[in-house]
Amino acid sequence: MTIAPTTRTTPKPIKIILLTGYLGAGKTTLLNHILSNEQGIRAAVLVNDIGEINVDADLIARGGLSEMGGDLIPMTNGCLCCTLSDDLSRQLGQFAAACACDYIFIEASGICEPIPIAYTISSYCDQTKNASRAPLDLDNIVAVVDCARMWDEFNGGKDLLADDIDEDDLQSLLIQQIEFCTTVVLNKVDRVTRAQVDELREIIRSLQSDAVIVEATQGDVPMDQLLDTDRFDFERAYNSASWLDAMAHPEEHEDPEVLEYGISTFVYERRRPFDIDKFSDFVTTWPQEVIRAKGQLWVAQDPDMGFLFEQAGRQTTLSERGLFIDSAPEDTKRQLIADNPEVMGDWDDVCGDRETRVCFIGRHMDTEALADGLDACLTEWVPETE
């Protein structure tokens, strides 16, 4: 009697895609583009914001992740490259144990250094190779670059090639994000000329000789440039002397967003609406120390609608986010509250869920002066009575 040898089926690896890039480069837009694809991929998403409110996580959820049956894990009040590294390993372990997704997308904060994050991910991936659960595989590190901002604020990228860049300069952070990646997405190419794109591409290539460079408008990148690329090779990255030092001495790189780059966050919250004209004027004059602003505005000219405000460098956008629950008819309002009971945790007896809540990220910000300037744009609001 011959006994056939048993075969052990190896679980299909769960691919990890890490998205990096400076504040406002378009990482969330790119991620929503991926999640809205028609390939039916099962995805889990980790989103890291250094502020106490995670606007990107909410935008991704609204972008369709929940419709795909995926998991969204917001990670706030810290940075994946230092204070949240243990949380990152724990979340990856839970995803591996569940085997319920094909891909894990990790959107790093705009001021994260990519090397320690890749080190944490790669180390954990190695631990899963011989386990019975699905192994994890870091497949692609995507650095998103804002072409328009490079020309507006960094001399078309030439500032990244200066010979007097200090470790705590923002140029140093951008260089690290570009150098340590496998795919570079030159985003917002529609906002610059062809010649400017070509020149920036040459500068990127001088910093990153191996990565695939892809051009995009509004984060629209072909899926085959993002998924299943097998581009990341840890040994190649590890053999670089500058990267080796950062991974071998992670304790020297703690809290880079505060200690090394002088960047901090400030959350502005008010239960009064803005006069949109005054606010628009203030945006054009507010301190240059403000690097990035993102959040919800309550506007007196349309008090029932919540607006999403985004500012990155000189670029600002304002778009409708959705009606406030308190603006709905009473029967509808009661049902919405029953379906979303968590809104009552921040409900106001007069304003309901109407409020302005914006997270500012800046360098050496005078938050008191910033708040005073914003307060000067507020106006009174009287609720309608039946």
XYZ file of C-alpha atoms in Angstrom:
386
model
C 0.000 0.000 0.000
C 1.405 3.344 -1.042
C 0.614 6.373 0.984
C 0.661 9.532 -1.064
C 2.562 12.364 0.579
C 0.371 15.124 1.910
C 0.789 18.539 0.412
C 0.595 21.653 2.515
C -1.101 24.569 0.867
C 0.807 27.773 1.472
C -1.510 30.716 2.064
C -1.287 33.445 -0.541
C 0.828 36.341 0.737
C -0.930 39.544 1.740
C 0.789 42.353 -0.136
C 1.609 45.601 1.663
C 1.789 48.938 -0.141
C 3.253 51.852 1.831
C 2.305 55.355 0.692
C 4.634 58.185 1.661
C 4.967 61.781 0.559
C 4.937 65.272 1.986
C 1.864 67.007 3.387
C -0.790 67.622 0.749
C 0.976 65.687 -2.003
C -2.150 63.636 -2.757
C -1.689 60.348 -0.876
C -5.339 60.142 0.216
C -6.562 60.928 -3.302
C -4.308 58.202 -4.674
C -5.545 55.744 -2.078
C -9.185 56.494 -2.837
C -8.400 55.944 -6.519
C -7.030 52.505 -5.676
C -9.985 51.619 -3.482
C -12.536 52.678 -6.106
C -11.122 50.312 -8.719
C -13.319 47.694 -10.351
C -11.073 44.703 -9.663
C -12.894 43.824 -6.444
C -9.773 43.648 -4.300
C -10.158 43.044 -0.576
C -8.285 45.776 1.218
C -7.346 46.839 4.707
C -6.119 50.376 5.298
C -3.973 51.942 8.008
C -3.958 55.734 8.044
C -1.556 57.773 10.160
C -2.144 61.452 10.992
C -0.054 63.226 13.594
C -2.962 65.414 14.711
C -5.643 64.338 17.134
C -8.225 64.255 14.349
C -7.683 61.917 11.423
C -9.309 63.692 8.488
C -7.750 61.343 5.937
C -9.329 58.285 7.547
C -12.774 59.845 7.219
C -12.151 60.781 3.583
C -11.053 57.252 2.773
C -14.114 55.780 4.450
C -16.315 58.141 2.437
C -14.349 57.199 -0.674
C -15.768 53.706 -0.751
C -13.753 51.428 1.534
C -16.780 50.569 3.644
C -18.676 49.531 0.521
C -15.908 47.044 -0.252
C -16.191 45.426 3.135
C -12.672 46.466 4.047
C -11.127 47.511 7.334
C -9.968 51.040 8.094
C -7.699 51.606 11.080
C -6.909 55.263 11.907
C -3.704 55.791 13.887
C -3.408 59.254 15.418
C -1.410 61.265 17.960
C 1.889 59.814 16.901
C 4.059 58.805 14.007
C 4.436 55.334 12.506
C 8.185 55.766 12.318
C 8.557 56.118 16.084
C 5.791 56.347 18.709
C 3.297 54.125 16.854
C 5.675 51.438 15.576
C 4.437 48.866 18.119
C 0.833 49.627 17.159
C 1.755 49.088 13.514
C 3.196 45.626 14.219
C 0.138 44.673 16.250
C -2.283 45.757 13.511
C -0.306 43.868 10.863
C -0.461 40.767 13.048
C -4.231 41.028 13.341
C -4.632 41.368 9.585
C -2.354 38.374 8.977
C -4.277 36.244 11.464
C -7.637 37.115 9.933
C -6.516 36.384 6.341
C -9.460 38.519 5.244
C -7.718 40.817 2.791
C -5.511 40.681 -0.287
C -3.726 43.971 0.292
C -2.830 46.232 3.185
C -2.414 49.894 2.325
C -0.532 52.038 4.807
C -0.782 55.806 4.374
C 2.001 57.364 6.422
C 1.827 60.857 7.831
C 3.253 63.485 5.505
C 6.177 64.090 7.841
C 7.094 60.479 8.511
C 10.553 59.212 7.668
C 10.034 56.102 5.502
C 13.077 54.118 6.635
C 11.958 53.198 10.185
C 8.442 52.356 8.919
C 9.842 50.050 6.231
C 12.118 48.486 8.831
C 9.161 47.746 11.136
C 7.090 46.330 8.281
C 9.920 44.247 6.822
C 10.851 42.836 10.218
C 7.285 41.752 10.856
C 6.924 40.326 7.346
C 9.948 38.117 8.002
C 8.271 36.764 11.151
C 5.233 35.627 9.138
C 7.112 33.611 6.514
C 7.079 30.308 8.421
C 3.748 30.740 10.163
C 0.588 28.838 9.278
C -1.290 32.080 8.776
C -0.998 34.170 5.628
C 2.500 35.611 5.210
C 2.928 39.328 4.673
C 5.051 40.845 1.921
C 6.104 44.470 1.549
C 5.514 44.857 -2.166
C 5.842 48.540 -2.994
C 6.812 51.817 -1.326
C 5.165 54.670 -3.211
C 6.413 58.235 -2.735
C 3.897 60.846 -3.900
C 5.412 64.151 -5.036
C 3.375 67.330 -5.564
C 4.783 68.802 -8.785
C 3.096 72.173 -8.313
C 4.364 72.565 -4.791
C 7.868 71.594 -5.816
C 7.844 74.568 -8.167
C 6.032 76.935 -5.803
C 8.157 76.296 -2.721
C 11.248 74.250 -3.570
C 12.521 75.935 -6.743
C 11.318 73.149 -8.989
C 13.130 70.593 -6.841
C 16.520 72.308 -7.156
C 16.441 73.127 -3.427
C 16.747 69.390 -2.776
C 20.169 69.402 -4.438
C 21.643 72.233 -2.350
C 24.879 71.485 -0.519
C 23.911 73.265 2.713
C 20.849 71.206 3.729
C 20.746 70.479 7.447
C 19.219 67.343 8.941
C 16.305 69.316 10.373
C 15.458 71.077 7.096
C 12.243 70.077 5.350
C 14.286 69.418 2.206
C 16.023 66.621 4.115
C 12.682 64.949 4.811
C 11.622 65.203 1.159
C 14.925 63.717 0.053
C 14.467 60.749 2.387
C 10.962 60.104 1.073
C 12.177 60.188 -2.524
C 15.330 58.157 -1.933
C 13.673 55.359 0.008
C 10.916 54.180 -2.299
C 10.317 51.883 -5.243
C 7.741 53.978 -7.099
C 7.614 57.764 -7.417
C 4.282 59.306 -8.379
C 4.702 62.778 -9.844
C 1.235 64.044 -8.944
C -0.615 67.167 -10.117
C 1.255 67.324 -13.422
C -1.706 69.265 -14.808
C -0.691 72.259 -12.684
C 2.761 72.693 -14.238
C 4.183 72.783 -17.749
C 5.642 69.847 -19.649
C 9.102 71.381 -19.381
C 8.699 71.729 -15.602
C 7.669 68.083 -15.273
C 10.657 66.955 -17.321
C 13.070 69.026 -15.246
C 11.597 67.757 -11.989
C 11.800 64.201 -13.295
C 15.524 64.640 -13.900
C 16.031 65.953 -10.371
C 14.055 63.039 -8.919
C 16.165 60.617 -10.925
C 19.355 62.185 -9.585
C 18.140 61.339 -6.076
C 16.529 57.989 -6.883
C 18.132 55.914 -9.609
C 16.046 52.738 -9.365
C 12.427 53.646 -8.687
C 9.781 53.630 -11.393
C 8.534 57.183 -12.023
C 4.851 57.588 -12.911
C 3.064 60.836 -13.784
C -0.463 61.443 -12.518
C -3.303 63.915 -12.286
C -5.449 63.706 -9.140
C -3.763 60.470 -8.102
C -4.977 58.542 -11.148
C -2.229 55.927 -11.494
C -2.481 52.628 -13.424
C -3.085 49.781 -10.986
C -0.243 47.693 -12.365
C 2.174 50.401 -11.229
C 0.955 50.070 -7.645
C -0.139 46.482 -6.973
C 1.782 43.206 -7.291
C 4.943 44.943 -8.441
C 7.464 42.948 -6.342
C 9.636 46.052 -6.497
C 10.701 46.350 -2.878
C 13.944 44.608 -2.052
C 15.019 45.103 1.540
C 18.628 44.034 1.011
C 19.172 46.667 -1.644
C 17.871 49.355 0.701
C 19.759 47.935 3.669
C 23.096 48.043 1.843
C 22.916 51.820 1.530
C 25.168 53.356 4.195
C 22.882 56.302 4.999
C 19.844 54.080 5.400
C 21.754 51.494 7.406
C 22.569 54.075 10.067
C 18.918 55.084 10.508
C 17.736 51.483 10.835
C 20.595 50.409 13.088
C 20.038 53.314 15.497
C 16.265 53.949 15.531
C 16.501 55.566 18.972
C 18.280 58.516 17.373
C 15.267 59.203 15.142
C 12.468 59.413 17.700
C 9.695 61.961 17.134
C 11.181 63.511 13.983
C 8.005 65.533 13.393
C 8.584 67.494 16.599
C 12.222 67.304 17.593
C 13.976 67.132 14.244
C 11.828 69.250 11.964
C 10.184 71.578 14.476
C 6.721 70.639 13.191
C 3.668 70.640 15.446
C -0.109 70.414 15.100
C -2.899 72.689 16.259
C -6.603 71.848 16.175
C -8.948 74.813 15.820
C -12.518 74.114 16.990
C -15.401 76.579 17.175
C -19.198 76.413 17.410
C -19.673 79.582 15.375
C -19.647 79.765 11.577
C -17.159 81.599 9.399
C -18.013 84.510 7.191
C -16.570 82.856 4.104
C -15.437 86.148 2.563
C -13.440 87.111 5.653
C -12.035 83.607 5.915
C -10.994 83.577 2.249
C -9.175 86.881 2.712
C -7.411 85.584 5.831
C -6.236 82.424 4.068
C -4.238 84.553 1.623
C -2.427 86.316 4.448
C -2.017 83.783 7.210
C 1.442 82.941 8.519
C 3.826 81.136 6.199
C 4.631 78.847 9.130
C 1.388 77.017 8.302
C 2.371 74.091 6.086
C -0.915 72.239 5.836
C -4.511 72.674 6.982
C -7.342 70.229 6.583
C -10.761 69.838 8.136
C -14.408 70.837 8.268
C -15.716 74.391 7.959
C -19.082 75.687 9.096
C -19.953 78.611 6.815
C -22.582 81.251 7.607
C -23.522 81.680 3.931
C -24.641 78.019 3.798
C -25.098 76.971 7.441
C -26.640 73.560 6.771
C -23.730 72.302 4.691
C -20.421 71.088 6.046
C -17.446 72.019 3.847
C -14.082 70.315 3.520
C -11.232 72.820 3.517
C -7.719 71.868 2.425
C -4.603 73.991 2.208
C -1.159 72.843 1.144
C 1.340 75.606 0.514
C -0.297 78.133 -1.784
C -2.977 75.723 -2.938
C -6.409 75.828 -1.268
C -9.653 74.010 -2.014
C -13.141 74.156 -0.528
C -15.706 71.487 -1.359
C -19.039 70.269 -0.014
C -18.657 67.460 2.498
C -22.316 66.790 3.267
C -25.264 68.261 5.128
C -25.123 68.468 8.895
C -27.435 65.986 10.592
C -29.075 68.776 12.581
C -30.268 70.376 9.330
C -32.513 67.400 8.497
C -36.261 67.280 9.221
C -37.018 65.988 12.720
C -38.081 62.483 11.668
C -35.020 62.073 9.461
C -32.774 63.560 12.121
C -33.970 61.078 14.745
C -33.336 58.188 12.371
C -29.869 59.453 11.452
C -28.957 59.775 15.117
C -30.284 56.287 15.795
C -28.129 54.953 12.957
C -25.090 56.978 14.078
C -25.353 57.287 17.881
C -21.713 58.320 18.156
C -22.605 61.816 16.902
C -24.280 62.554 20.215
C -20.920 62.434 21.927
C -20.142 65.843 20.431
C -23.662 67.218 20.046
C -24.463 70.803 21.026
C -27.892 71.807 22.324
C -28.001 74.846 20.028
C -25.741 73.997 17.067
C -26.263 70.242 16.915
C -23.381 68.753 14.934
C -22.528 72.061 13.239
C -18.956 73.088 13.962
C -15.645 74.090 12.468
C -12.808 71.671 13.187
C -9.552 72.130 11.307
C -6.166 70.573 11.968
C -3.213 72.857 11.217
C 0.284 71.502 10.707
C 3.086 74.006 10.761
C 6.608 74.793 11.708
C 7.141 77.040 14.745
C 3.530 78.236 14.535
C 2.237 81.041 16.744
C -1.009 79.224 17.466
C -2.427 82.048 19.579
C -2.033 84.560 16.763
C -3.430 82.052 14.277
C -6.480 81.424 16.465
C -7.032 85.183 16.878
C -6.958 85.639 13.119
C -9.436 82.830 12.592
C -11.711 84.119 15.352
C -11.887 87.475 13.577
C -13.501 85.662 10.629
C -16.338 84.220 12.708
C -19.858 85.563 12.696
C -23.005 85.014 14.717
C -25.588 82.391 13.872
C -29.198 82.215 14.983
C -31.003 78.898 14.406
C -34.230 78.988 12.475
C -37.403 78.536 14.520
C -40.497 76.817 13.242
